[in-house]
Structure formats: structure tokens, C-alpha cells
Amino acid sequence: MGVDTSPECRKDVKKHALLVAVSLHSHVAGILKHGIEMAQRGVKITYVGTEKDLSKLRTDEEVKGLDFNLISFEDYPSSQQIISSPSFNLFSFISSARELFQPVLDMLLAEKQAGRPGPTCIIGDRLLPFALDAAKLLEIPHYQFYSCGANFARILQAYPPLFGDGTLTMRPALCQPKGKIVKSLTEFEGENSEGVIVIPRRRKLVGHAELEKAIRFIMSEEGSALRSRVQELKRISAAAAADGGAKKKALDDLVEFIPGVAEL
């Protein structure tokens, strides 16, 4: 979690975090887990997302007992029109996220102008930079949420040698020169006429023989050190998530940092 803005705002209202994430399971699940834990600490949560992401939350007993407000993009005609398009997909969501969120932002700005309390911070997905602009307009802090796991760390670790031997090729930017975000996988599979993008791409896919070899190594005597390391990392992760652990303390610190008063 990173802090991008920290303007002064009212301290006499309830702590209220507005959450917005990319409509992708790993992103939604991660930010909502934090949201539920913050709500359990007395923070009001407003989550803005697609109806697909909200449907299960509407019947979740744990969420029902918390100060948890759900706003669907589909509640607004202009956003509904975008989402209902047959060609709408993950890339469409990212490229049109600012437009999808605009009706929600207009509502929040109107509430603010009327003097009614609203969010005291925005926690936005790292892939949704519009959240920072929204926070500036609302004059509240913006915290950036990074959704990742052990696989993400491993990818970062593996990139340098794979780029070095030519297995992967990638241009620095994922956007076209005028800032237009790519909208389909086909645009990723080579360099277009403007000399833009290619995202990491292997020369060949990992085959069953390679997978079998890796599994046999892990299960062999030679792989015992690797198995022991995995078990140690599992123990460390569990300790971090336990009461008094690093994860709990970090979340407590975040709640303390959010402007306003926690109400349990």
C-alpha cells in the first residue's frame, strides 16, 4: 500500500474509505479482504465495482454486519452502456475506468458541496490512476493498493535473465504514444505501425515434459531443501497474519492514518 496524497481534511467525521479495484478476482479479493478487516476496526467502507463483483457481497453475512456500502457501476446509465457492450473485457475496463467512475465522482462532489460527509480517503488499485485525480478533487488522501502474491515476486525475480537470453521481449510502455491504453490481446502480440508495445511473450509455451521434470525434482531428495524453504515461508506468512504479526500491525497503522474517527 503506498500513499500518493495526504491533504488535510476533517478529523471530526467517521473514518470512511472508498475502495475501487480492477474487475479481476485477485485484485477484487485482495482489496475487499483489507476492506472487511478495516470495517471490523470501525472504518466505514464504500466499494465501487461491477455488479458481477458485488453480487456475492450483497448476500455475505460478514459484510451485512459491517458498515459496508456497495455502489455498482451499472447503477449509472452511461457506465451501464459501456459494461453491456459485447466487446467489453478486462482491457476495456482498464481503458474506460475513468469514464466508468465519473458518475460516482460527480455524486461524491455534489455530496461534498452540499456539506454532507463522504469518504475521508480513497484506496485505489495500482492499475487505476484516475483514483488519484479523484482524491485531489475531493481533497482527501489517496492510498495505492498493490495486489500481488508470491507468484508476482517470482515473476519479478525471473524477468531479468529471461530478458537477457531473449526468451522475453518487452517495450517499456504498455500505452500507445497518445496515452491510449491497449484494448485487446491481439495488440500485445507484436509491434504495431507506431512502434508501440509488446508485452512479455515467450518463444514457446512450457510443455508437459518441462512440468513433469520440475514436479519430479521438487518431490525428489534433491528438492528437499526447496520443500523446507516453502514450509518456512508458510510459517513466516502465518505468523505475519496472526494477532500481533506484521500484517495486523500494518493494517492497524493504515486505519490510524486514515482521517476521521473510528467507530466500533
Coordinates of C-alpha atoms in Angstrom, one line a residue:
M1 CA 0.0 0.0 0.0
G2 CA 1.5 3.4 -1.0
V3 CA 0.4 6.9 -0.2
D4 CA 0.2 9.4 -3.1
T5 CA -1.6 12.3 -1.5
S6 CA -2.2 13.4 2.1
P7 CA -4.1 16.7 2.1
E8 CA -5.7 18.0 5.3
C9 CA -9.3 17.0 5.8
R10 CA -11.9 16.9 8.5
K11 CA -11.0 14.9 11.6
D12 CA -14.4 15.1 13.3
V13 CA -16.2 12.6 10.9
K14 CA -16.1 8.8 10.8
K15 CA -13.2 7.2 9.0
H16 CA -14.5 6.3 5.6
A17 CA -12.5 4.5 2.9
L18 CA -13.7 4.3 -0.7
L19 CA -12.3 1.3 -2.5
V20 CA -12.0 0.7 -6.2
A21 CA -10.2 -2.1 -8.0
V22 CA -9.7 -3.7 -11.4
S23 CA -12.5 -6.2 -12.1
L24 CA -10.2 -9.2 -11.8
H25 CA -10.6 -11.8 -9.0
S26 CA -7.1 -11.4 -7.5
H27 CA -7.4 -7.6 -7.3
V28 CA -11.0 -7.6 -6.0
A29 CA -10.4 -10.4 -3.4
G30 CA -7.3 -8.6 -2.1
I31 CA -8.7 -5.2 -1.7
L32 CA -12.0 -6.5 -0.3
K33 CA -10.2 -8.6 2.3
H34 CA -8.5 -5.4 3.5
G35 CA -11.8 -3.6 3.4
I36 CA -13.6 -6.1 5.6
E37 CA -10.7 -6.0 8.1
M38 CA -10.8 -2.2 8.2
A39 CA -14.6 -2.2 8.7
Q40 CA -14.1 -4.5 11.6
R41 CA -11.8 -1.8 13.0
G42 CA -14.5 0.8 12.8
V43 CA -13.9 2.2 9.3
K44 CA -16.9 2.8 7.0
I45 CA -16.2 1.2 3.7
T46 CA -17.7 2.1 0.3
Y47 CA -16.8 -0.3 -2.5
V48 CA -17.4 0.7 -6.1
G49 CA -17.4 -2.1 -8.7
T50 CA -19.2 -4.0 -11.4
E51 CA -22.4 -5.9 -10.4
K52 CA -20.6 -9.1 -11.1
D53 CA -18.1 -8.3 -8.4
L54 CA -20.8 -7.0 -6.0
S55 CA -23.4 -9.8 -6.3
K56 CA -21.8 -12.2 -3.8
L57 CA -21.1 -9.4 -1.3
R58 CA -24.8 -8.5 -1.2
T59 CA -25.5 -11.8 0.4
D60 CA -22.3 -12.1 2.5
E61 CA -23.3 -12.4 6.2
E62 CA -20.0 -11.0 7.3
V63 CA -20.4 -7.9 5.2
K64 CA -24.0 -7.4 6.2
G65 CA -23.0 -6.9 9.8
L66 CA -20.5 -4.2 8.9
D67 CA -20.7 -0.5 7.8
F68 CA -20.2 -1.6 4.2
N69 CA -21.7 0.3 1.3
L70 CA -21.8 -1.1 -2.2
I71 CA -22.0 1.0 -5.4
S72 CA -22.5 -0.6 -8.7
F73 CA -21.2 1.0 -11.9
E74 CA -24.3 -0.4 -13.6
D75 CA -26.5 1.9 -11.4
Y76 CA -25.5 4.7 -13.8
P77 CA -26.8 4.6 -17.4
S78 CA -23.5 5.9 -19.0
S79 CA -21.5 3.2 -17.2
Q80 CA -24.1 0.5 -17.9
Q81 CA -23.8 1.3 -21.6
I82 CA -20.0 0.7 -21.5
I83 CA -20.2 -2.5 -19.5
S84 CA -23.1 -4.0 -21.5
S85 CA -21.1 -3.8 -24.8
P86 CA -20.5 -7.3 -26.3
S87 CA -16.8 -6.4 -26.7
F88 CA -16.3 -5.3 -23.0
N89 CA -13.4 -7.2 -21.3
L90 CA -10.6 -6.6 -18.8
F91 CA -8.8 -4.3 -21.2
S92 CA -11.9 -2.3 -21.8
F93 CA -12.4 -1.9 -18.1
I94 CA -8.9 -0.5 -17.5
S95 CA -9.1 1.8 -20.6
S96 CA -12.6 3.1 -19.7
A97 CA -12.3 3.1 -15.9
R98 CA -12.1 6.8 -15.6
E99 CA -15.3 7.2 -17.6
L100 CA -17.0 4.4 -15.6
F101 CA -16.2 6.1 -12.3
Q102 CA -17.1 9.7 -13.4
P103 CA -20.8 9.4 -12.4
V104 CA -19.8 8.2 -9.0
L105 CA -17.3 11.1 -8.7
D106 CA -19.9 13.6 -9.7
M107 CA -22.2 12.2 -7.0
L108 CA -19.4 12.5 -4.4
L109 CA -18.6 16.0 -5.4
A110 CA -22.2 17.0 -5.1
E111 CA -22.4 15.5 -1.6
K112 CA -19.3 17.4 -0.6
Q113 CA -20.6 20.7 -2.0
A114 CA -23.9 20.1 0.0
G115 CA -21.8 19.7 3.2
R116 CA -22.6 16.0 3.7
P117 CA -19.9 13.7 4.9
G118 CA -18.3 11.4 2.4
P119 CA -15.1 9.3 2.1
T120 CA -12.1 10.5 4.0
C121 CA -9.7 8.6 1.7
I122 CA -9.6 6.6 -1.5
I123 CA -7.8 3.3 -1.8
G124 CA -7.3 2.6 -5.5
D125 CA -5.9 -0.2 -7.5
R126 CA -2.4 0.4 -8.8
L127 CA -3.8 0.0 -12.3
L128 CA -6.4 2.7 -11.9
P129 CA -4.6 6.1 -11.8
F130 CA -7.8 8.1 -12.1
A131 CA -8.3 7.4 -8.4
L132 CA -5.5 9.8 -7.5
D133 CA -7.2 12.6 -9.6
A134 CA -10.5 11.9 -7.9
A135 CA -8.8 12.1 -4.4
K136 CA -7.4 15.5 -5.4
L137 CA -10.8 16.8 -6.4
L138 CA -12.4 15.5 -3.2
E139 CA -9.4 16.9 -1.2
I140 CA -8.8 13.6 0.6
P141 CA -5.8 11.2 0.8
H142 CA -5.2 8.6 -1.8
Y143 CA -3.6 5.3 -1.0
Q144 CA -2.5 2.9 -3.8
F145 CA -3.2 -0.8 -3.4
Y146 CA -0.8 -3.3 -4.8
S147 CA -2.4 -6.7 -5.4
C148 CA 0.3 -9.4 -5.6
G149 CA 1.4 -12.6 -4.2
A150 CA 4.4 -14.9 -4.1
N151 CA 3.9 -15.6 -7.8
F152 CA 4.3 -11.8 -8.6
A153 CA 7.6 -11.7 -6.6
R154 CA 8.8 -14.7 -8.5
I155 CA 7.9 -13.1 -11.9
L156 CA 9.9 -10.0 -11.0
Q157 CA 12.8 -12.3 -10.0
A158 CA 12.7 -14.3 -13.2
Y159 CA 12.3 -11.3 -15.7
P160 CA 16.0 -10.2 -15.9
P161 CA 17.5 -13.5 -17.0
L162 CA 14.6 -14.2 -19.4
F163 CA 15.0 -10.8 -21.0
G164 CA 18.8 -11.3 -21.0
D165 CA 18.6 -14.5 -23.1
G166 CA 15.9 -13.2 -25.4
T167 CA 13.1 -15.5 -24.2
L168 CA 11.0 -12.5 -23.4
T169 CA 10.8 -9.2 -25.2
M170 CA 9.1 -6.1 -23.9
R171 CA 8.8 -2.4 -24.7
P172 CA 8.9 -0.1 -21.7
A173 CA 5.4 1.2 -22.0
L174 CA 2.0 -0.5 -22.3
C175 CA 0.3 2.5 -23.8
Q176 CA 0.4 4.0 -27.3
P177 CA 2.1 7.4 -27.7
K178 CA -1.1 9.4 -27.2
G179 CA -1.9 7.6 -24.0
K180 CA -4.5 5.2 -25.4
I181 CA -4.5 2.0 -23.4
V182 CA -4.5 -1.2 -25.5
K183 CA -7.9 -2.9 -25.5
S184 CA -7.3 -6.4 -26.8
L185 CA -4.8 -9.2 -26.6
T186 CA -4.0 -9.0 -30.3
E187 CA -2.5 -5.6 -29.8
F188 CA 0.0 -7.2 -27.5
E189 CA 1.3 -9.8 -30.0
G190 CA 3.8 -7.7 -31.8
E191 CA 4.8 -4.2 -32.6
N192 CA 2.2 -2.1 -34.4
S193 CA 2.9 0.5 -37.1
E194 CA 3.5 3.2 -34.5
G195 CA 6.3 1.2 -32.8
V196 CA 4.4 0.6 -29.6
I197 CA 4.0 -2.2 -27.2
V198 CA 4.8 -5.7 -26.9
I199 CA 4.2 -7.3 -23.5
P200 CA 6.4 -10.2 -22.4
R201 CA 6.0 -13.1 -24.8
R202 CA 7.7 -16.5 -24.7
R203 CA 9.2 -18.1 -27.8
K204 CA 7.4 -21.3 -26.8
L205 CA 5.0 -22.5 -24.2
V206 CA 6.1 -24.6 -21.2
G207 CA 5.3 -28.2 -22.2
H208 CA 4.2 -31.2 -20.2
A209 CA 7.7 -32.6 -20.2
E210 CA 9.1 -29.5 -18.5
L211 CA 6.3 -29.5 -15.9
E212 CA 6.9 -33.2 -15.2
K213 CA 10.6 -32.6 -14.8
A214 CA 10.0 -29.7 -12.3
I215 CA 7.5 -31.7 -10.3
R216 CA 9.8 -34.8 -10.1
F217 CA 12.6 -32.5 -8.9
I218 CA 10.5 -30.9 -6.2
M219 CA 9.4 -34.4 -4.9
S220 CA 12.9 -35.9 -5.1
E221 CA 15.6 -35.9 -2.4
E222 CA 17.3 -33.1 -4.2
G223 CA 14.2 -31.0 -3.8
S224 CA 14.1 -31.4 -0.1
A225 CA 15.8 -28.0 0.6
L226 CA 13.2 -26.3 -1.6
R227 CA 10.3 -28.0 0.2
S228 CA 11.8 -27.0 3.5
R229 CA 12.1 -23.4 2.3
V230 CA 8.4 -23.4 1.2
Q231 CA 7.4 -24.7 4.7
E232 CA 9.5 -21.9 6.3
L233 CA 7.8 -19.3 4.2
K234 CA 4.4 -20.7 5.0
R235 CA 5.3 -20.4 8.8
I236 CA 6.5 -16.8 8.3
S237 CA 3.4 -15.8 6.4
A238 CA 1.1 -17.4 9.1
A239 CA 3.0 -15.5 11.8
A240 CA 2.6 -12.2 9.9
A241 CA -1.2 -12.7 9.6
A242 CA -1.6 -13.8 13.3
D243 CA -2.5 -11.4 16.1
G244 CA 0.5 -9.2 16.8
G245 CA 2.0 -10.0 13.4
A246 CA 3.4 -7.6 10.8
K247 CA 0.3 -7.8 8.6
K248 CA -2.0 -6.9 11.5
K249 CA 0.2 -4.1 12.7
A250 CA 0.4 -2.7 9.2
L251 CA -3.3 -2.7 8.8
D252 CA -3.7 -1.0 12.3
D253 CA -1.3 1.6 11.2
L254 CA -3.2 2.2 8.0
V255 CA -6.5 2.6 9.9
E256 CA -4.8 5.1 12.2
F257 CA -3.5 7.0 9.2
I258 CA -7.0 7.4 7.6
P259 CA -8.5 10.8 8.6
G260 CA -11.5 10.7 10.9
V261 CA -12.7 8.8 13.9
A262 CA -13.1 5.0 14.1
E263 CA -16.5 3.9 15.4
L264 CA -16.7 0.3 16.6

